[in-house]
């Protein structure tokens, strides 16, 4: 999942948190929390444990406060991978609680104008995306014998969405020769291929994907202004830009946060959590409407995780309850949205009939907006 925006300090004295991330299996989360020095302005890592009957947090302060741009990534084994920017490089380390203190295991360092940890795979493997000198590289930083460069790509790559759970299809948004298009990278072989190209002249980015339903959430200016749309991986159908997802004046005010898992090959029936101006709403392609969700007070805006059992989890923090999670069951999430009609049984085609070729998403034309 993507990191949430910084939770600002309220007049009531709420603690500020930044870069909240939840592990792929939902067991742990990690963020930076303000208050890591005597005057209360520094930052320190904090781990949330989410796989027990009640969530609880463990502070992981180091010998000095962290910089606000440090990045923390929780792993399924309870450790936290942290990236720190220094004067000339980006240092990586594993941190973990050791009684009253914080243990730290150095991992190595990377050089680059920008270095960003990508979402960890369910097995705990982590890659990093590095940009330097007009080229992007993908590095294995955890889950192997050491730091290893796995792919090199012309242009400036951003984003980072896994299209599978095995770590063989990483989607990156590549800006090259004045255009931004989504490509896929196989970090094992280093090979790349185009994924999203709605028109030759459009800037197309992949925001979120689900390996089960193959649902893709994209942002593109192909309709004339930046719009949020959806498509299906390896589908003959075009990318669509629903009216209910139209943003005022082309402003990027809608952010997809989490896609309902387990909807095997049923993209139109798949529910999606969106953030709209600080509130969480539910949307599904078949419904063509938005449904407000009961967002808890103190919600860490932008943070949501959907369990394999269908429960949506929204973490929050407020002065009287500094850590908590609101669970919303699948019945409450799906019942307000009408399900798509069941398809009529189809008659098997004659064996001599030609088989339709699957049209890659990058070749799909723009559908009428609706």
Short mmCIF file of C-alpha atoms in Angstrom, two decimals:
data_model
loop_
_atom_site.label_atom_id
_atom_site.label_comp_id
_atom_site.label_asym_id
_atom_site.label_seq_id
_atom_site.Cartn_x
_atom_site.Cartn_y
_atom_site.Cartn_z
CA UNK A 1 0.00 0.00 0.00
CA UNK A 2 0.96 3.60 -0.38
CA UNK A 3 2.20 5.71 2.49
CA UNK A 4 -0.27 8.13 3.97
CA UNK A 5 0.18 11.85 4.10
CA UNK A 6 1.48 13.47 7.24
CA UNK A 7 -1.13 13.75 9.96
CA UNK A 8 -0.89 17.34 11.10
CA UNK A 9 -0.90 18.31 14.76
CA UNK A 10 -4.34 19.44 15.83
CA UNK A 11 -5.14 22.07 18.40
CA UNK A 12 -6.10 19.24 20.76
CA UNK A 13 -2.49 18.05 20.78
CA UNK A 14 -2.61 15.09 18.37
CA UNK A 15 0.77 13.52 17.63
CA UNK A 16 2.05 14.01 14.10
CA UNK A 17 2.79 10.88 12.08
CA UNK A 18 4.24 10.59 8.59
CA UNK A 19 4.81 7.86 6.00
CA UNK A 20 2.48 5.25 7.52
CA UNK A 21 2.90 1.89 5.75
CA UNK A 22 1.23 -1.47 6.38
CA UNK A 23 2.99 -4.77 5.61
CA UNK A 24 1.60 -6.85 2.74
CA UNK A 25 0.12 -9.42 5.14
CA UNK A 26 -1.34 -6.79 7.49
CA UNK A 27 0.69 -7.97 10.47
CA UNK A 28 2.67 -4.80 11.17
CA UNK A 29 2.77 -1.15 10.23
CA UNK A 30 5.45 1.49 10.59
CA UNK A 31 5.66 5.26 10.43
CA UNK A 32 7.65 8.25 11.64
CA UNK A 33 6.31 9.95 14.76
CA UNK A 34 7.22 13.42 15.89
CA UNK A 35 8.71 13.90 19.35
CA UNK A 36 12.07 12.16 19.10
CA UNK A 37 14.06 14.90 20.87
CA UNK A 38 13.72 17.10 23.98
CA UNK A 39 11.88 19.91 22.21
CA UNK A 40 9.42 17.50 20.59
CA UNK A 41 10.13 18.43 16.96
CA UNK A 42 12.33 15.52 15.88
CA UNK A 43 11.10 12.28 14.35
CA UNK A 44 11.55 8.67 15.40
CA UNK A 45 10.33 5.36 13.88
CA UNK A 46 7.30 3.68 15.40
CA UNK A 47 6.06 0.13 14.77
CA UNK A 48 2.42 -0.84 15.05
CA UNK A 49 1.48 -4.47 15.76
CA UNK A 50 -1.83 -5.25 14.04
CA UNK A 51 -2.12 -9.06 14.15
CA UNK A 52 -3.24 -9.37 17.78
CA UNK A 53 -6.58 -8.77 19.53
CA UNK A 54 -5.71 -5.08 20.03
CA UNK A 55 -3.21 -2.91 18.13
CA UNK A 56 -0.27 -1.55 20.05
CA UNK A 57 2.80 0.49 19.20
CA UNK A 58 6.52 0.16 19.94
CA UNK A 59 8.77 3.23 19.61
CA UNK A 60 12.10 2.58 17.86
CA UNK A 61 14.21 5.65 18.61
CA UNK A 62 17.84 5.72 17.55
CA UNK A 63 20.78 7.61 19.05
CA UNK A 64 19.60 10.76 17.23
CA UNK A 65 16.29 11.95 15.75
CA UNK A 66 15.48 10.90 12.20
CA UNK A 67 15.16 13.36 9.32
CA UNK A 68 11.61 14.03 8.18
CA UNK A 69 12.35 12.51 4.74
CA UNK A 70 13.51 9.14 6.11
CA UNK A 71 11.43 6.21 4.88
CA UNK A 72 10.30 3.23 6.97
CA UNK A 73 8.92 -0.06 5.65
CA UNK A 74 7.48 -2.78 7.93
CA UNK A 75 8.38 -6.41 7.23
CA UNK A 76 6.30 -9.51 8.05
CA UNK A 77 8.91 -10.67 10.61
CA UNK A 78 8.41 -7.55 12.74
CA UNK A 79 11.55 -5.70 11.73
CA UNK A 80 11.46 -2.31 10.02
CA UNK A 81 13.61 -1.38 7.04
CA UNK A 82 14.65 2.27 7.16
CA UNK A 83 16.21 4.48 4.48
CA UNK A 84 18.11 7.55 5.68
CA UNK A 85 19.51 10.27 3.45
CA UNK A 86 23.00 11.43 4.37
CA UNK A 87 25.18 14.06 2.72
CA UNK A 88 26.34 11.82 -0.12
CA UNK A 89 24.28 8.63 -0.02
CA UNK A 90 21.21 6.79 1.26
CA UNK A 91 21.88 4.39 4.15
CA UNK A 92 19.71 1.29 4.70
CA UNK A 93 19.29 -0.56 7.99
CA UNK A 94 16.98 -3.00 9.73
CA UNK A 95 15.70 -1.81 13.11
CA UNK A 96 13.82 -3.83 15.72
CA UNK A 97 12.90 -3.64 19.42
CA UNK A 98 15.42 -5.09 21.88
CA UNK A 99 13.96 -4.79 25.34
CA UNK A 100 14.04 -1.12 26.28
CA UNK A 101 16.19 -0.13 23.30
CA UNK A 102 16.36 -0.37 19.53
CA UNK A 103 18.54 -2.86 17.72
CA UNK A 104 19.96 -1.95 14.32
CA UNK A 105 21.54 -4.07 11.58
CA UNK A 106 23.19 -2.13 8.73
CA UNK A 107 22.14 -3.32 5.26
CA UNK A 108 24.26 -1.10 3.01
CA UNK A 109 23.92 2.13 1.10
CA UNK A 110 22.89 3.41 -2.33
CA UNK A 111 23.91 6.49 -4.31
CA UNK A 112 21.42 8.51 -6.31
CA UNK A 113 19.54 11.75 -6.71
CA UNK A 114 16.54 9.92 -5.30
CA UNK A 115 16.21 6.52 -3.61
CA UNK A 116 12.85 5.06 -2.60
CA UNK A 117 11.91 1.73 -1.05
CA UNK A 118 9.20 -0.06 -3.04
CA UNK A 119 6.32 -1.91 -1.35
CA UNK A 120 7.53 -5.15 0.22
CA UNK A 121 6.34 -8.42 -1.29
CA UNK A 122 4.33 -10.82 0.93
CA UNK A 123 7.49 -12.92 1.41
CA UNK A 124 9.33 -9.87 2.78
CA UNK A 125 11.53 -9.23 -0.26
CA UNK A 126 12.15 -5.52 -0.82
CA UNK A 127 13.40 -3.62 -3.86
CA UNK A 128 14.46 0.02 -4.13
CA UNK A 129 14.06 2.42 -7.02
CA UNK A 130 17.07 4.67 -7.67
CA UNK A 131 17.33 7.62 -10.06
CA UNK A 132 20.65 9.19 -11.06
CA UNK A 133 22.06 10.79 -14.19
CA UNK A 134 18.96 10.37 -16.34
CA UNK A 135 18.60 6.64 -15.66
CA UNK A 136 16.64 4.57 -13.18
CA UNK A 137 17.75 1.33 -11.57
CA UNK A 138 15.95 -1.31 -9.51
CA UNK A 139 17.92 -2.82 -6.63
CA UNK A 140 17.24 -5.85 -4.46
CA UNK A 141 17.86 -4.58 -0.93
CA UNK A 142 16.31 -7.26 1.31
CA UNK A 143 15.66 -10.95 0.76
CA UNK A 144 18.90 -11.80 -1.08
CA UNK A 145 22.61 -12.20 -0.36
CA UNK A 146 23.11 -8.42 -0.36
CA UNK A 147 22.45 -5.31 -2.40
CA UNK A 148 22.08 -6.27 -6.07
CA UNK A 149 21.19 -4.16 -9.09
CA UNK A 150 18.50 -6.01 -11.02
CA UNK A 151 17.35 -3.65 -13.80
CA UNK A 152 18.46 -0.45 -15.55
CA UNK A 153 16.00 1.78 -17.41
CA UNK A 154 16.42 4.92 -19.51
CA UNK A 155 14.47 7.85 -18.08
CA UNK A 156 13.07 8.85 -14.72
CA UNK A 157 10.88 6.15 -13.16
CA UNK A 158 8.37 6.81 -10.39
CA UNK A 159 5.47 4.88 -8.89
CA UNK A 160 5.95 1.19 -8.18
CA UNK A 161 2.97 -1.20 -8.20
CA UNK A 162 3.17 -4.98 -8.06
CA UNK A 163 0.94 -6.74 -10.61
CA UNK A 164 1.56 -10.15 -9.05
CA UNK A 165 2.49 -11.63 -5.68
CA UNK A 166 5.60 -13.47 -6.84
CA UNK A 167 7.75 -10.42 -7.61
CA UNK A 168 8.01 -10.87 -11.39
CA UNK A 169 5.82 -7.95 -12.60
CA UNK A 170 6.67 -4.51 -11.23
CA UNK A 171 4.88 -1.58 -12.85
CA UNK A 172 6.78 1.72 -13.02
CA UNK A 173 5.81 5.07 -14.53
CA UNK A 174 8.66 6.07 -16.84
CA UNK A 175 9.14 9.65 -18.04
CA UNK A 176 11.29 9.54 -21.17
CA UNK A 177 11.55 11.89 -24.15
CA UNK A 178 8.82 14.13 -22.81
CA UNK A 179 6.14 11.47 -22.20
CA UNK A 180 5.16 9.38 -19.20
CA UNK A 181 4.06 5.79 -19.81
CA UNK A 182 3.77 2.79 -17.51
CA UNK A 183 6.13 -0.11 -18.12
CA UNK A 184 6.63 -3.44 -16.40
CA UNK A 185 9.94 -4.70 -15.08
CA UNK A 186 10.87 -8.26 -14.17
CA UNK A 187 13.38 -7.77 -11.32
CA UNK A 188 14.61 -11.33 -11.72
CA UNK A 189 15.69 -11.04 -15.37
CA UNK A 190 15.86 -7.24 -15.68
CA UNK A 191 13.63 -7.23 -18.78
CA UNK A 192 11.10 -4.44 -19.41
CA UNK A 193 7.98 -4.15 -21.57
CA UNK A 194 5.28 -1.52 -22.23
CA UNK A 195 2.08 -1.75 -20.19
CA UNK A 196 -0.05 1.38 -20.41
CA UNK A 197 -0.23 3.57 -23.52
CA UNK A 198 -3.74 4.90 -24.06
CA UNK A 199 -2.69 7.23 -26.88
CA UNK A 200 0.67 8.09 -28.37
CA UNK A 201 0.57 11.63 -26.97
CA UNK A 202 -0.96 11.05 -23.53
CA UNK A 203 0.77 10.83 -20.16
CA UNK A 204 -0.45 7.60 -18.53
CA UNK A 205 0.30 6.43 -14.99
CA UNK A 206 -0.71 3.35 -13.03
CA UNK A 207 -1.84 4.17 -9.48
CA UNK A 208 -3.09 0.86 -8.07
CA UNK A 209 -3.61 -2.74 -9.18
CA UNK A 210 -5.06 -5.97 -7.82
CA UNK A 211 -3.53 -9.33 -8.83
CA UNK A 212 -6.80 -11.25 -8.28
CA UNK A 213 -9.34 -9.24 -10.24
CA UNK A 214 -6.73 -7.68 -12.60
CA UNK A 215 -8.36 -4.30 -11.94
CA UNK A 216 -6.12 -1.31 -12.68
CA UNK A 217 -6.63 2.28 -11.50
CA UNK A 218 -4.91 4.76 -13.79
CA UNK A 219 -4.47 8.50 -14.22
CA UNK A 220 -4.21 9.92 -17.73
CA UNK A 221 -4.67 13.15 -19.66
CA UNK A 222 -5.92 11.23 -22.71
CA UNK A 223 -9.50 12.59 -22.24
CA UNK A 224 -8.13 16.16 -22.47
CA UNK A 225 -7.44 16.77 -18.77
CA UNK A 226 -5.98 14.58 -16.05
CA UNK A 227 -8.66 12.02 -15.18
CA UNK A 228 -8.92 8.96 -12.97
CA UNK A 229 -9.88 5.86 -14.92
CA UNK A 230 -9.92 2.10 -14.74
CA UNK A 231 -9.03 -0.83 -16.93
CA UNK A 232 -8.32 -4.54 -16.77
CA UNK A 233 -4.92 -6.11 -17.28
CA UNK A 234 -4.65 -7.98 -20.62
CA UNK A 235 -8.23 -7.08 -21.54
CA UNK A 236 -9.75 -6.29 -24.93
CA UNK A 237 -11.90 -3.61 -23.29
CA UNK A 238 -10.76 0.03 -23.22
CA UNK A 239 -9.76 2.21 -20.33
CA UNK A 240 -12.83 4.04 -18.98
CA UNK A 241 -13.11 7.39 -17.19
CA UNK A 242 -16.33 7.42 -15.11
CA UNK A 243 -18.16 10.68 -14.51
CA UNK A 244 -18.36 9.97 -10.77
CA UNK A 245 -14.54 10.07 -10.66
CA UNK A 246 -14.28 13.39 -12.50
CA UNK A 247 -12.32 15.91 -10.45
CA UNK A 248 -13.03 19.66 -10.47
CA UNK A 249 -10.84 21.61 -12.87
CA UNK A 250 -8.62 18.59 -13.43
CA UNK A 251 -7.31 18.73 -9.84
CA UNK A 252 -5.87 15.46 -8.53
CA UNK A 253 -8.25 15.37 -5.58
CA UNK A 254 -9.06 11.63 -5.67
CA UNK A 255 -6.53 9.00 -4.60
CA UNK A 256 -7.18 5.22 -4.78
CA UNK A 257 -6.03 3.55 -1.56
CA UNK A 258 -6.97 -0.13 -1.54
CA UNK A 259 -8.70 -2.69 -3.77
CA UNK A 260 -10.85 -5.50 -2.42
CA UNK A 261 -8.84 -8.74 -2.79
CA UNK A 262 -10.11 -12.19 -3.66
CA UNK A 263 -12.43 -11.13 -6.50
CA UNK A 264 -10.92 -13.56 -9.01
CA UNK A 265 -11.34 -12.22 -12.54
CA UNK A 266 -14.27 -10.01 -11.43
CA UNK A 267 -12.96 -6.46 -11.88
CA UNK A 268 -16.33 -4.74 -12.25
CA UNK A 269 -17.56 -6.24 -8.96
CA UNK A 270 -14.39 -5.24 -7.11
CA UNK A 271 -14.76 -2.53 -4.45
CA UNK A 272 -12.15 0.22 -4.20
CA UNK A 273 -11.46 2.59 -1.32
CA UNK A 274 -10.78 6.16 -2.45
CA UNK A 275 -9.62 9.23 -0.57
CA UNK A 276 -11.49 12.38 -1.53
CA UNK A 277 -10.48 15.56 0.29
CA UNK A 278 -9.51 13.75 3.47
CA UNK A 279 -12.45 11.37 3.61
CA UNK A 280 -12.77 7.71 2.60
CA UNK A 281 -15.40 6.60 0.10
CA UNK A 282 -16.21 3.31 -1.59
CA UNK A 283 -16.52 2.85 -5.36
CA UNK A 284 -17.00 -0.08 -7.67
CA UNK A 285 -16.93 0.02 -11.49
CA UNK A 286 -20.29 -1.73 -11.82
CA UNK A 287 -22.05 0.70 -9.47
CA UNK A 288 -20.83 3.95 -11.08
CA UNK A 289 -21.39 5.76 -7.79
CA UNK A 290 -19.55 6.71 -4.59
CA UNK A 291 -20.55 5.55 -1.11
CA UNK A 292 -19.21 7.32 2.02
CA UNK A 293 -17.38 5.18 4.57
CA UNK A 294 -17.53 5.69 8.36
CA UNK A 295 -14.08 7.26 8.66
CA UNK A 296 -12.90 7.23 12.30
CA UNK A 297 -11.90 10.51 13.97
CA UNK A 298 -8.13 10.88 13.75
CA UNK A 299 -7.93 8.65 10.67
CA UNK A 300 -4.38 8.58 9.30
CA UNK A 301 -5.51 10.04 6.00
CA UNK A 302 -4.56 7.91 3.04
CA UNK A 303 -4.02 4.69 5.02
CA UNK A 304 -6.21 1.65 4.37
CA UNK A 305 -5.61 -2.08 4.22
CA UNK A 306 -7.98 -4.81 3.05
CA UNK A 307 -7.62 -8.28 4.55
CA UNK A 308 -8.02 -11.46 2.52
CA UNK A 309 -11.15 -12.14 4.56
CA UNK A 310 -12.79 -8.96 3.30
CA UNK A 311 -12.33 -6.67 6.32
CA UNK A 312 -11.25 -3.11 5.63
CA UNK A 313 -8.91 -1.66 8.29
CA UNK A 314 -8.53 2.11 8.80
CA UNK A 315 -5.81 3.10 11.33
CA UNK A 316 -6.31 6.20 13.43
CA UNK A 317 -4.66 8.14 16.24
CA UNK A 318 -6.11 10.81 18.51
CA UNK A 319 -5.14 12.34 21.86
CA UNK A 320 -7.41 10.12 23.97
CA UNK A 321 -6.51 7.01 21.95
CA UNK A 322 -3.03 7.37 20.41
CA UNK A 323 -3.33 4.22 18.31
CA UNK A 324 -6.29 2.29 17.02
CA UNK A 325 -7.83 0.57 13.99
CA UNK A 326 -11.45 0.66 12.83
CA UNK A 327 -12.50 -2.60 11.17
CA UNK A 328 -15.30 -2.46 8.61
CA UNK A 329 -16.67 -5.86 7.61
CA UNK A 330 -17.29 -6.97 4.05
CA UNK A 331 -21.08 -6.95 4.52
CA UNK A 332 -21.06 -3.29 5.47
CA UNK A 333 -18.80 -2.50 2.54
CA UNK A 334 -20.53 -4.35 -0.26
CA UNK A 335 -24.23 -4.27 0.61
CA UNK A 336 -24.87 -0.61 -0.35
CA UNK A 337 -23.52 -1.17 -3.85
CA UNK A 338 -25.64 -3.10 -6.36
CA UNK A 339 -23.95 -6.14 -7.74
CA UNK A 340 -23.64 -6.51 -11.51
CA UNK A 341 -26.15 -8.88 -13.14
CA UNK A 342 -25.08 -12.44 -13.65
CA UNK A 343 -24.05 -13.13 -17.26
CA UNK A 344 -26.33 -15.36 -19.31
CA UNK A 345 -24.95 -18.81 -20.08
CA UNK A 346 -23.20 -18.72 -23.42
CA UNK A 347 -23.29 -21.37 -26.11
CA UNK A 348 -19.86 -22.83 -26.84
CA UNK A 349 -18.44 -21.53 -30.10
CA UNK A 350 -17.84 -23.99 -32.94
CA UNK A 351 -14.36 -25.41 -32.95
CA UNK A 352 -13.67 -23.94 -36.38
CA UNK A 353 -14.42 -20.36 -35.24
CA UNK A 354 -11.41 -18.08 -34.81
CA UNK A 355 -10.34 -17.29 -31.27
CA UNK A 356 -10.29 -13.59 -30.32
CA UNK A 357 -6.86 -12.24 -29.51
CA UNK A 358 -6.45 -10.61 -26.09
CA UNK A 359 -5.83 -6.92 -26.72
CA UNK A 360 -3.13 -5.50 -24.44
CA UNK A 361 -4.25 -2.54 -22.37
CA UNK A 362 -1.67 -0.31 -24.04
CA UNK A 363 -3.53 -0.72 -27.37
CA UNK A 364 -7.00 -0.08 -26.04
CA UNK A 365 -8.76 3.03 -27.40
CA UNK A 366 -10.52 5.55 -25.17
CA UNK A 367 -14.14 4.72 -24.49
CA UNK A 368 -16.88 7.29 -24.31
CA UNK A 369 -16.80 8.92 -20.91
CA UNK A 370 -19.55 7.51 -18.72
#
